[in-house]
PDB file of C-alpha atoms in Angstrom:
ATOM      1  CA  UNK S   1     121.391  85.656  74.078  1.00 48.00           C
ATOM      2  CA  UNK S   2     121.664  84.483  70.116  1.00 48.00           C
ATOM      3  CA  UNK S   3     124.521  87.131  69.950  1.00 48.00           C
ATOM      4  CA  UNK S   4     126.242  85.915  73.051  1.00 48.00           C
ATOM      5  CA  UNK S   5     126.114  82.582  71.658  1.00 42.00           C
ATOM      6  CA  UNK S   6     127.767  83.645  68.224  1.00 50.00           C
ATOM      7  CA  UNK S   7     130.143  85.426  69.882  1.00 51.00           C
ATOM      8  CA  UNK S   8     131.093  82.604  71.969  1.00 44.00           C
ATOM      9  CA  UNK S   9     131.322  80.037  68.908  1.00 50.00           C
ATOM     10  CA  UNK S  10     133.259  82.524  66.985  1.00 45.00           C
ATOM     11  CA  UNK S  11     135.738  82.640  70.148  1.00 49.00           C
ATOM     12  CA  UNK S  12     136.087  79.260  70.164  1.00 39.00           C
ATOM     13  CA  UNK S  13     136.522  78.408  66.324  1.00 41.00           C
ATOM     14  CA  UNK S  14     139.387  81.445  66.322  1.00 43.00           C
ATOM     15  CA  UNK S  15     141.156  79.622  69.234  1.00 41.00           C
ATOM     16  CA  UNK S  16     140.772  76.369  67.308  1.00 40.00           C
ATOM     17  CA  UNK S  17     142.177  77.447  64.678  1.00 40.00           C
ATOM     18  CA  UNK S  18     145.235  79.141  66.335  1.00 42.00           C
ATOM     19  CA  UNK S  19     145.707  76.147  68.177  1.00 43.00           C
ATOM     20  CA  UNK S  20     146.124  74.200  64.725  1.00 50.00           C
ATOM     21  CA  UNK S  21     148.393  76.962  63.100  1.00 41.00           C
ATOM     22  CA  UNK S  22     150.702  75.941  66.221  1.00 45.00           C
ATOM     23  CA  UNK S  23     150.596  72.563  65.968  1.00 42.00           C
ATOM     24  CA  UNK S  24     150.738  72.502  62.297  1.00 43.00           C
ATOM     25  CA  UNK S  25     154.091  75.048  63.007  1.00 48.00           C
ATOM     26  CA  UNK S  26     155.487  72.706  65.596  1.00 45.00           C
ATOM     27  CA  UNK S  27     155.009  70.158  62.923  1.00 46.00           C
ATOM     28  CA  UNK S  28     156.550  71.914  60.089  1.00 45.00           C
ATOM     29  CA  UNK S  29     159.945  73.008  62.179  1.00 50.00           C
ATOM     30  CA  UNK S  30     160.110  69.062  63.134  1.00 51.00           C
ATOM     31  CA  UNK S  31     160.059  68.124  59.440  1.00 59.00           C
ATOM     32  CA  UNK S  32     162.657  70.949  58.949  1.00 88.00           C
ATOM     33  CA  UNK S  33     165.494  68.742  61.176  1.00 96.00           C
ATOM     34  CA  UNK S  34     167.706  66.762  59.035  1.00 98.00           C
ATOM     35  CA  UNK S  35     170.688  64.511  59.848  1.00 98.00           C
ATOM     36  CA  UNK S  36     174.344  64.303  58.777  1.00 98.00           C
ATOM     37  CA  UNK S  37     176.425  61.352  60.736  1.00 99.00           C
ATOM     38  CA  UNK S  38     179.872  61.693  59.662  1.00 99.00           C
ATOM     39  CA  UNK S  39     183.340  59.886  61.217  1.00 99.00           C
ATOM     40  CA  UNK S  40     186.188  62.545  61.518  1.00 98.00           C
ATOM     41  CA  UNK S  41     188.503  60.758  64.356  1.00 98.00           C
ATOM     42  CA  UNK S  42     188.298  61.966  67.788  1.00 98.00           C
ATOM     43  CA  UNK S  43     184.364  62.268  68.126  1.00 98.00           C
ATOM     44  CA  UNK S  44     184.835  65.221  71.031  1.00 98.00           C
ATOM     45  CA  UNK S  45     186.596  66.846  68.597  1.00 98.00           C
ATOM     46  CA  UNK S  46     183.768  66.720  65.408  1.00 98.00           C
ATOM     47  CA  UNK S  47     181.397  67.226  68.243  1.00 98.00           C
ATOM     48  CA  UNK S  48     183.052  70.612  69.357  1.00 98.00           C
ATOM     49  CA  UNK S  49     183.884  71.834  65.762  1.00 98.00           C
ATOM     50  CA  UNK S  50     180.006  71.272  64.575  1.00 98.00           C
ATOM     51  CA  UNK S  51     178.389  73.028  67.788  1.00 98.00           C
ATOM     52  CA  UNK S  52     179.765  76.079  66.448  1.00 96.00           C
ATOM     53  CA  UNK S  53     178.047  76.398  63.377  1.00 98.00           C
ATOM     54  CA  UNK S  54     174.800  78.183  62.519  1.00 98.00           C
ATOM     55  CA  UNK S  55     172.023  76.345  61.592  1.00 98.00           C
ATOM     56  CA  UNK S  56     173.310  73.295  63.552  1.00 98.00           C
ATOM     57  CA  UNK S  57     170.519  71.773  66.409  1.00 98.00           C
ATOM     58  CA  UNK S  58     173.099  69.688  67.894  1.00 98.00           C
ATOM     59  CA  UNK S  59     176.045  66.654  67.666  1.00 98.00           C
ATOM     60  CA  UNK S  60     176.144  63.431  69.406  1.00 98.00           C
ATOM     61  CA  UNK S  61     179.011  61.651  69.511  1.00 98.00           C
ATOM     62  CA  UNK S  62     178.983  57.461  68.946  1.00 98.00           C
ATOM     63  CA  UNK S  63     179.799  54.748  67.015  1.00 98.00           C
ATOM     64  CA  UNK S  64     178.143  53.579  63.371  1.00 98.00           C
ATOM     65  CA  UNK S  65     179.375  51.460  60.577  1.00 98.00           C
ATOM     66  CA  UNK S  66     180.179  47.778  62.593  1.00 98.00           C
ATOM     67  CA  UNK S  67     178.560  44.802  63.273  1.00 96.00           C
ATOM     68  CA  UNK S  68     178.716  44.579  67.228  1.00 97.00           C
ATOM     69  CA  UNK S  69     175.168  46.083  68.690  1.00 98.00           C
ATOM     70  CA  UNK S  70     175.698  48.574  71.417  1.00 97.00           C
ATOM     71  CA  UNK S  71     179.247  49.036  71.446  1.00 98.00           C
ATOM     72  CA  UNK S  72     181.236  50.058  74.073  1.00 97.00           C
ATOM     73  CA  UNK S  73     183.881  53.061  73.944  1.00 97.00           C
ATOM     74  CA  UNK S  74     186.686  50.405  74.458  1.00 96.00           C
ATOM     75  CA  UNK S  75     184.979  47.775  72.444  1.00 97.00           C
ATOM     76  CA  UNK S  76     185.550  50.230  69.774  1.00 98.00           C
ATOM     77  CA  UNK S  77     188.948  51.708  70.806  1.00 94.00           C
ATOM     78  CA  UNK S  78     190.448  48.476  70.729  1.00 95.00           C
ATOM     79  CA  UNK S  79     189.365  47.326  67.164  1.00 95.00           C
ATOM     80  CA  UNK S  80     187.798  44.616  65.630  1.00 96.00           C
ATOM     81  CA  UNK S  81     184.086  45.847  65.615  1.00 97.00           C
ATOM     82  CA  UNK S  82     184.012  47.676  62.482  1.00 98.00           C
ATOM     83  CA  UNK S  83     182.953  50.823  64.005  1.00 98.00           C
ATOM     84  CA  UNK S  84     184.051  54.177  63.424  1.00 98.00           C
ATOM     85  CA  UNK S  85     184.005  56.683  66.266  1.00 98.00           C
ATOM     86  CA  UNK S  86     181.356  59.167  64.333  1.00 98.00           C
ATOM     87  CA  UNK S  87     178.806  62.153  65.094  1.00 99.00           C
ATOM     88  CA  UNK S  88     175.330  62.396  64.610  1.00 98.00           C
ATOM     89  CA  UNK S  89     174.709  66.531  63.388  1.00 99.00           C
ATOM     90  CA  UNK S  90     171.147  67.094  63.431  1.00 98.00           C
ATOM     91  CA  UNK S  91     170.301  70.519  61.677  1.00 98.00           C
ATOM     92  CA  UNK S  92     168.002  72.754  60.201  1.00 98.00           C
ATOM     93  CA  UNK S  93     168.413  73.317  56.393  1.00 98.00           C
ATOM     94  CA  UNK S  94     166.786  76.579  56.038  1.00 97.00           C
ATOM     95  CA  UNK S  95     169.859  77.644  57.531  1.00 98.00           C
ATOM     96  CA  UNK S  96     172.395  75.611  56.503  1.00 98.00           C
ATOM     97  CA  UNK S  97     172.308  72.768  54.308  1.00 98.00           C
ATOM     98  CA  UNK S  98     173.584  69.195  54.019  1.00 98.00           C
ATOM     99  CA  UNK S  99     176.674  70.121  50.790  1.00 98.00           C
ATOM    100  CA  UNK S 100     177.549  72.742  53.324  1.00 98.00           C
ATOM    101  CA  UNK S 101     177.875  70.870  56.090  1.00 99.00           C
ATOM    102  CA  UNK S 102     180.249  68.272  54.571  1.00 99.00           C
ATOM    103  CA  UNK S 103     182.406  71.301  52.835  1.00 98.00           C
ATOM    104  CA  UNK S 104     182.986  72.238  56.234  1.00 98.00           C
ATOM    105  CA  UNK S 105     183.609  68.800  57.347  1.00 98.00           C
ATOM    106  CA  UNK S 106     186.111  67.409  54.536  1.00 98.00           C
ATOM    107  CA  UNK S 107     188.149  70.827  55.380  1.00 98.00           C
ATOM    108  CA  UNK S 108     187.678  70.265  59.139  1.00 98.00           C
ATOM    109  CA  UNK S 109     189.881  66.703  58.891  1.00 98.00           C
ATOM    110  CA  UNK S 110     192.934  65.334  57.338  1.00 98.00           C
ATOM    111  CA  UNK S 111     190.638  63.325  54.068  1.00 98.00           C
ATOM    112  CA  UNK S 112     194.094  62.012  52.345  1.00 98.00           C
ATOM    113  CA  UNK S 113     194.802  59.917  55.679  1.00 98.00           C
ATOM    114  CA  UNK S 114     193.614  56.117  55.582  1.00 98.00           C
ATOM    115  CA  UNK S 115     194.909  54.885  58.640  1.00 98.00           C
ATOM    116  CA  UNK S 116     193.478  57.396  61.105  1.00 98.00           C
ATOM    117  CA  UNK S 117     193.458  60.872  61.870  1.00 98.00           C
ATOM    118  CA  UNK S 118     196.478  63.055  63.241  1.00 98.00           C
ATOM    119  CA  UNK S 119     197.637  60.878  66.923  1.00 98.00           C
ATOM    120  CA  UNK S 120     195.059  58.753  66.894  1.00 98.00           C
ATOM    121  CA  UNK S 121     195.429  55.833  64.611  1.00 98.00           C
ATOM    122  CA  UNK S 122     193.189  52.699  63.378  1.00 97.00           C
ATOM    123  CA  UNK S 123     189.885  51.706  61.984  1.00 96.00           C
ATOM    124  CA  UNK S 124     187.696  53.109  64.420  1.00 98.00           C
ATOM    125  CA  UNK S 125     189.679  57.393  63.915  1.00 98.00           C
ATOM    126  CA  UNK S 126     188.973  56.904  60.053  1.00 98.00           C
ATOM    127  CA  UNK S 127     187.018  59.558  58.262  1.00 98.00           C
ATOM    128  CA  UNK S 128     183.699  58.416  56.590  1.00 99.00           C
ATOM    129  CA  UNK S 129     180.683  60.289  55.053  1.00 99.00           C
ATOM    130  CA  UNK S 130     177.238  58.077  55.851  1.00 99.00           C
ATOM    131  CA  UNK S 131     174.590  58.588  53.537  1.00 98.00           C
ATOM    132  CA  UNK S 132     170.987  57.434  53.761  1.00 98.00           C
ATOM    133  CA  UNK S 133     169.513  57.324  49.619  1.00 98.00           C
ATOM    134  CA  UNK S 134     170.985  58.667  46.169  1.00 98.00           C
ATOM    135  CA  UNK S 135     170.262  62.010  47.012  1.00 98.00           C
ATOM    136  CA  UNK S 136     172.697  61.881  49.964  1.00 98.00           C
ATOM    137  CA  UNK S 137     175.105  59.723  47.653  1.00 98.00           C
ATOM    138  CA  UNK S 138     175.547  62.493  45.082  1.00 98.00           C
ATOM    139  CA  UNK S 139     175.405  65.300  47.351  1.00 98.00           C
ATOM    140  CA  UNK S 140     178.292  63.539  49.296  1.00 98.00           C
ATOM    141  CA  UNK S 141     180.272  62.902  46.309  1.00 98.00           C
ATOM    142  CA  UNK S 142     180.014  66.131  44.613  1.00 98.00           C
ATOM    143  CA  UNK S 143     181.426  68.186  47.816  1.00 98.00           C
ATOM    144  CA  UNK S 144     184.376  65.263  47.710  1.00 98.00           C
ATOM    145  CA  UNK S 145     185.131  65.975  44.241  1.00 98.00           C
ATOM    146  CA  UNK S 146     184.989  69.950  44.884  1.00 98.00           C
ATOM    147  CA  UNK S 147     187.259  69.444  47.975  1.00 98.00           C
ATOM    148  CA  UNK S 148     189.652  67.181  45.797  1.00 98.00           C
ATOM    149  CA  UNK S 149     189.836  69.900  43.430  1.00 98.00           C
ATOM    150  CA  UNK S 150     190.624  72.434  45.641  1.00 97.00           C
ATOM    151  CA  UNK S 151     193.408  70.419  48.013  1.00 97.00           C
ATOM    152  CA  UNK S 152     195.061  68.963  44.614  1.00 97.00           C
ATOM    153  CA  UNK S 153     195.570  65.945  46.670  1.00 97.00           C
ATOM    154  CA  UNK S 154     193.441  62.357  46.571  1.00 98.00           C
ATOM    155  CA  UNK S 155     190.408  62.107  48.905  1.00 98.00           C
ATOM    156  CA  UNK S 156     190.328  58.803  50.536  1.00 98.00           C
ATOM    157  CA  UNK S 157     187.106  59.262  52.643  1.00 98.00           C
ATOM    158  CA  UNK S 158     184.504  56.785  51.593  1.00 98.00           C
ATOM    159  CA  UNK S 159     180.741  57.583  51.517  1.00 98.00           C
ATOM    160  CA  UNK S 160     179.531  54.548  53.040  1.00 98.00           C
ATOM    161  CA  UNK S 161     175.779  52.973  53.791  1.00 98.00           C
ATOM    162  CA  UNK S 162     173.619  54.548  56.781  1.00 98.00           C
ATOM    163  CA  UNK S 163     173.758  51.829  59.578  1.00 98.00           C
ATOM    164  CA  UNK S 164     172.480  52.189  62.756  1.00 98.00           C
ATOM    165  CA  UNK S 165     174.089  55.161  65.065  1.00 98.00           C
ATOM    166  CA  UNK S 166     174.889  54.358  68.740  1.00 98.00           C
ATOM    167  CA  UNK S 167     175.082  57.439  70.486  1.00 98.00           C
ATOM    168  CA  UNK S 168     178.288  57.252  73.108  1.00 98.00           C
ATOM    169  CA  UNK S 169     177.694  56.977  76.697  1.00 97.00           C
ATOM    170  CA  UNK S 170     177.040  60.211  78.843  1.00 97.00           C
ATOM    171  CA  UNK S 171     180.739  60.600  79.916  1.00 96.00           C
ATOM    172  CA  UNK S 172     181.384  61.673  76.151  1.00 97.00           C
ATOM    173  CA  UNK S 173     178.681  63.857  75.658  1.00 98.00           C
ATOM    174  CA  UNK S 174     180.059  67.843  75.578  1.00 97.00           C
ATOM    175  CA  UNK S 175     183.350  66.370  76.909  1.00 97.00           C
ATOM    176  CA  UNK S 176     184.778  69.659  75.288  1.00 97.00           C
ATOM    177  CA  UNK S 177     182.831  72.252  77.556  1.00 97.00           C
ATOM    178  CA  UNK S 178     182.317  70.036  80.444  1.00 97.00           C
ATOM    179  CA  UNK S 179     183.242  71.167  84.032  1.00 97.00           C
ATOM    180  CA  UNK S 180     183.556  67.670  85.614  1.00 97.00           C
ATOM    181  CA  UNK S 181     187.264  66.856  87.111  1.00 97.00           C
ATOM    182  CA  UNK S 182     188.582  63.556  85.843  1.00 95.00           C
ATOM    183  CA  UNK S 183     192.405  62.292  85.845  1.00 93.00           C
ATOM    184  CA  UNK S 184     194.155  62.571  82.799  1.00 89.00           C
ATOM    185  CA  UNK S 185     198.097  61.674  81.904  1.00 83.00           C
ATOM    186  CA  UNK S 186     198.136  65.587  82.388  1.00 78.00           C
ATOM    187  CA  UNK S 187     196.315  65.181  86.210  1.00 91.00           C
ATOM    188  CA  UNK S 188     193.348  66.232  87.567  1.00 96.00           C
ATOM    189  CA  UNK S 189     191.872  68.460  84.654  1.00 96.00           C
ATOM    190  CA  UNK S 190     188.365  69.346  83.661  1.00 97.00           C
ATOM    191  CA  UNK S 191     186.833  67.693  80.726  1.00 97.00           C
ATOM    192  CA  UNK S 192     187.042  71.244  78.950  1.00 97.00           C
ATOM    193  CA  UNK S 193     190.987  71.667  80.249  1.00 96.00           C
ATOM    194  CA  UNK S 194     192.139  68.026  79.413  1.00 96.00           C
ATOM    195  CA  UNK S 195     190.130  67.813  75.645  1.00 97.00           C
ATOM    196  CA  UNK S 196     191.982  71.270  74.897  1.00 96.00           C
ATOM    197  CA  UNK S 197     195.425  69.512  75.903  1.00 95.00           C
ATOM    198  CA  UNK S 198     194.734  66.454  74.375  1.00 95.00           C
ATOM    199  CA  UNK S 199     193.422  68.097  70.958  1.00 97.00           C
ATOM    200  CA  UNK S 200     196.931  70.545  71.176  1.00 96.00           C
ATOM    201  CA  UNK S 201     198.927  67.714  71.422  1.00 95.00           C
ATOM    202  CA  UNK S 202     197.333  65.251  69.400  1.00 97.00           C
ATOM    203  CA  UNK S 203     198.101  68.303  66.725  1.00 97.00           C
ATOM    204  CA  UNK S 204     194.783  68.199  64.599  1.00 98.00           C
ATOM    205  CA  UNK S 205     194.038  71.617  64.197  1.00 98.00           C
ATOM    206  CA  UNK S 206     198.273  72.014  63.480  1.00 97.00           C
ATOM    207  CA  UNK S 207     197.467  69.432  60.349  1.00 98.00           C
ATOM    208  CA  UNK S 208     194.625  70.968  59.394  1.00 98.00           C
ATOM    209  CA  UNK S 209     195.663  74.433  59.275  1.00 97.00           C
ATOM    210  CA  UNK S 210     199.116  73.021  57.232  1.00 97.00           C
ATOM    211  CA  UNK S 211     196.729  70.945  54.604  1.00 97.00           C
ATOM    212  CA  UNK S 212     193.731  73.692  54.296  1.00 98.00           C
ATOM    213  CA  UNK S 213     195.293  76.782  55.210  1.00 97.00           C
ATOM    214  CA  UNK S 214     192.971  80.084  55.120  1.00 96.00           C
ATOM    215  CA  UNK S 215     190.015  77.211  54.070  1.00 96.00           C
ATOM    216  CA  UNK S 216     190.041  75.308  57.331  1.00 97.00           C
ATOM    217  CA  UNK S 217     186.688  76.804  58.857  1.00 97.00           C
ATOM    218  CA  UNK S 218     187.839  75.320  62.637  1.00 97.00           C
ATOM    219  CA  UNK S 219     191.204  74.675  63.317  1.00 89.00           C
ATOM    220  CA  UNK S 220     192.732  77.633  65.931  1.00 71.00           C
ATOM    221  CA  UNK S 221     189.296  77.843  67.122  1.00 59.00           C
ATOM    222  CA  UNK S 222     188.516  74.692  69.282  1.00 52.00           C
TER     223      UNK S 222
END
C-alpha cells in the first residue's frame, strides 16, 4: 500500500513538473515575439512583401504616427491626420532579427522619395521606421546608414517615436490573397486579382527593381 502510494506521488510530481516545463515553454516562445511597425506606402503591399519572410509571425496593416484616435481608412487617405498608412510585423528573433528586417524593408521601398511612394502620393504613403527605446533608435539608424551606403543616394526615411498602432479594418486584412469579389476601376476582381493589378500599375516593384536591382529581396515576387 506504502509503495502504491509512492508510486502514485511520484506520478503526480513527474506530471507536475511536465506541466510547468510547458507552461514555462509557452512562456518563453511568447517572450520570443518582437515587433517592427514600419510605413512603406500601400500597407497591402508591406503586408504581402513581409508574409513571405522566415521568421515572420505575421503583418497587420493600419495607421500610426497622427493625432486622430481610431482613424478611418479615408480619414487617413484624405490627409490631415498625421497618420501614415503602416504595418505592424510581429516576429520571432531566433529566426530573424529586427536589423534584418529593416534591411529588407529600406530595399523593399523607394527611401529617397519624400512625398509618397511610387502612384500613391501624400503624407499618409510616406516611408517611416517606428522605434520604441535607444536600442531600436540605433539599430534603425545603423541599417539606414548601411542602405545609404550601398544605394549612393540620400535616405529620407525618418525613424520616428512609437505611437499607438491602429490596426486597419477587416476589409484590409490579407487584401493580397483574399478571395472576396469587390468592384474595382478594373471590374469585378478578387481582392488577390485587383491588389496584383493595382500593385502592376501603380509600378512599385518596377521602381524598386530600377533603384535596388539584384538587392531588392521582393519586387517580381508579389
Amino acid at each position: 500500500m506504502i509503495t502504491h502510494l509512492r508510486e502514485i506521488k511520484a506520478g503526480v510530481l513527474a506530471l507536475l513538473i511536465i506541466l510547468g516545463l510547458c507552461v514555462h515553454g509557452t512562456r518563453a516562445h511568447a517572450a520570443e515575439r518582437e515587433t517592427l511597425v514600419v510605413a512603406g506606402g500601400c500597407f497591402w503591399c508591406v503586408e504581402s512583401d513581409f508574409e513571405q519572410v522566415r521568421g515572420v509571425i505575421a503583418a497587420e496593416s493600419g495607421f500610426t504616427g497622427g493625432s486622430v484616435e481610431n482613424p478611418s481608412y479615408k480619414q487617413v487617405s484624405a490627409g490631415g491626420t498625421g497618420h501614415y498608412e503602416a504595418v505592424q510585423i510581429t516576429f520571432d528573433p531566433a529566426q530573424i532579427t529586427r536589423a534584418q528586417l529593416l534591411q529588407l524593408f529600406l530595399r523593399s521601398v523607394d527611401p529617397t522619395d519624400a512625398g509618397g511612394q511610387f502612384c500613391d502620393r501624400g503624407e499618409s504613403y510616406r516611408t517611416a521606421i517606428f522605434v520604441s527605446d535607444p536600442a531600436e533608435k540605433r539599430i534603425a539608424e545603423n541599417a539606414i546608414a548601411d542602405a545609404q551606403a550601398a544605394l549612393g543616394q540620400q535616405i529620407v526615411t525618418p525613424v520616428l517615436n512609437a505611437q499607438r498602432f491602429y490596426p486597419a479594418d477587416a476589409y484590409h486584412q490579407d487584401y493580397y490573397k483574399s478571395s472576396e469579389i469587390v468592384l474595382t476601376r478594373f471590374g469585378a476582381r478578387t481582392k488577390a486579382s485587383a491588389y496584383k493589378l493595382y500593385r502592376d500599375a501603380c509600378g512599385r516593384d518596377a521602381r524598386v527593381k530600377e533603384l535596388w536591382g539584384k538587392d531588392a529581396p521582393f519586387a517580381g515576387h508579389s
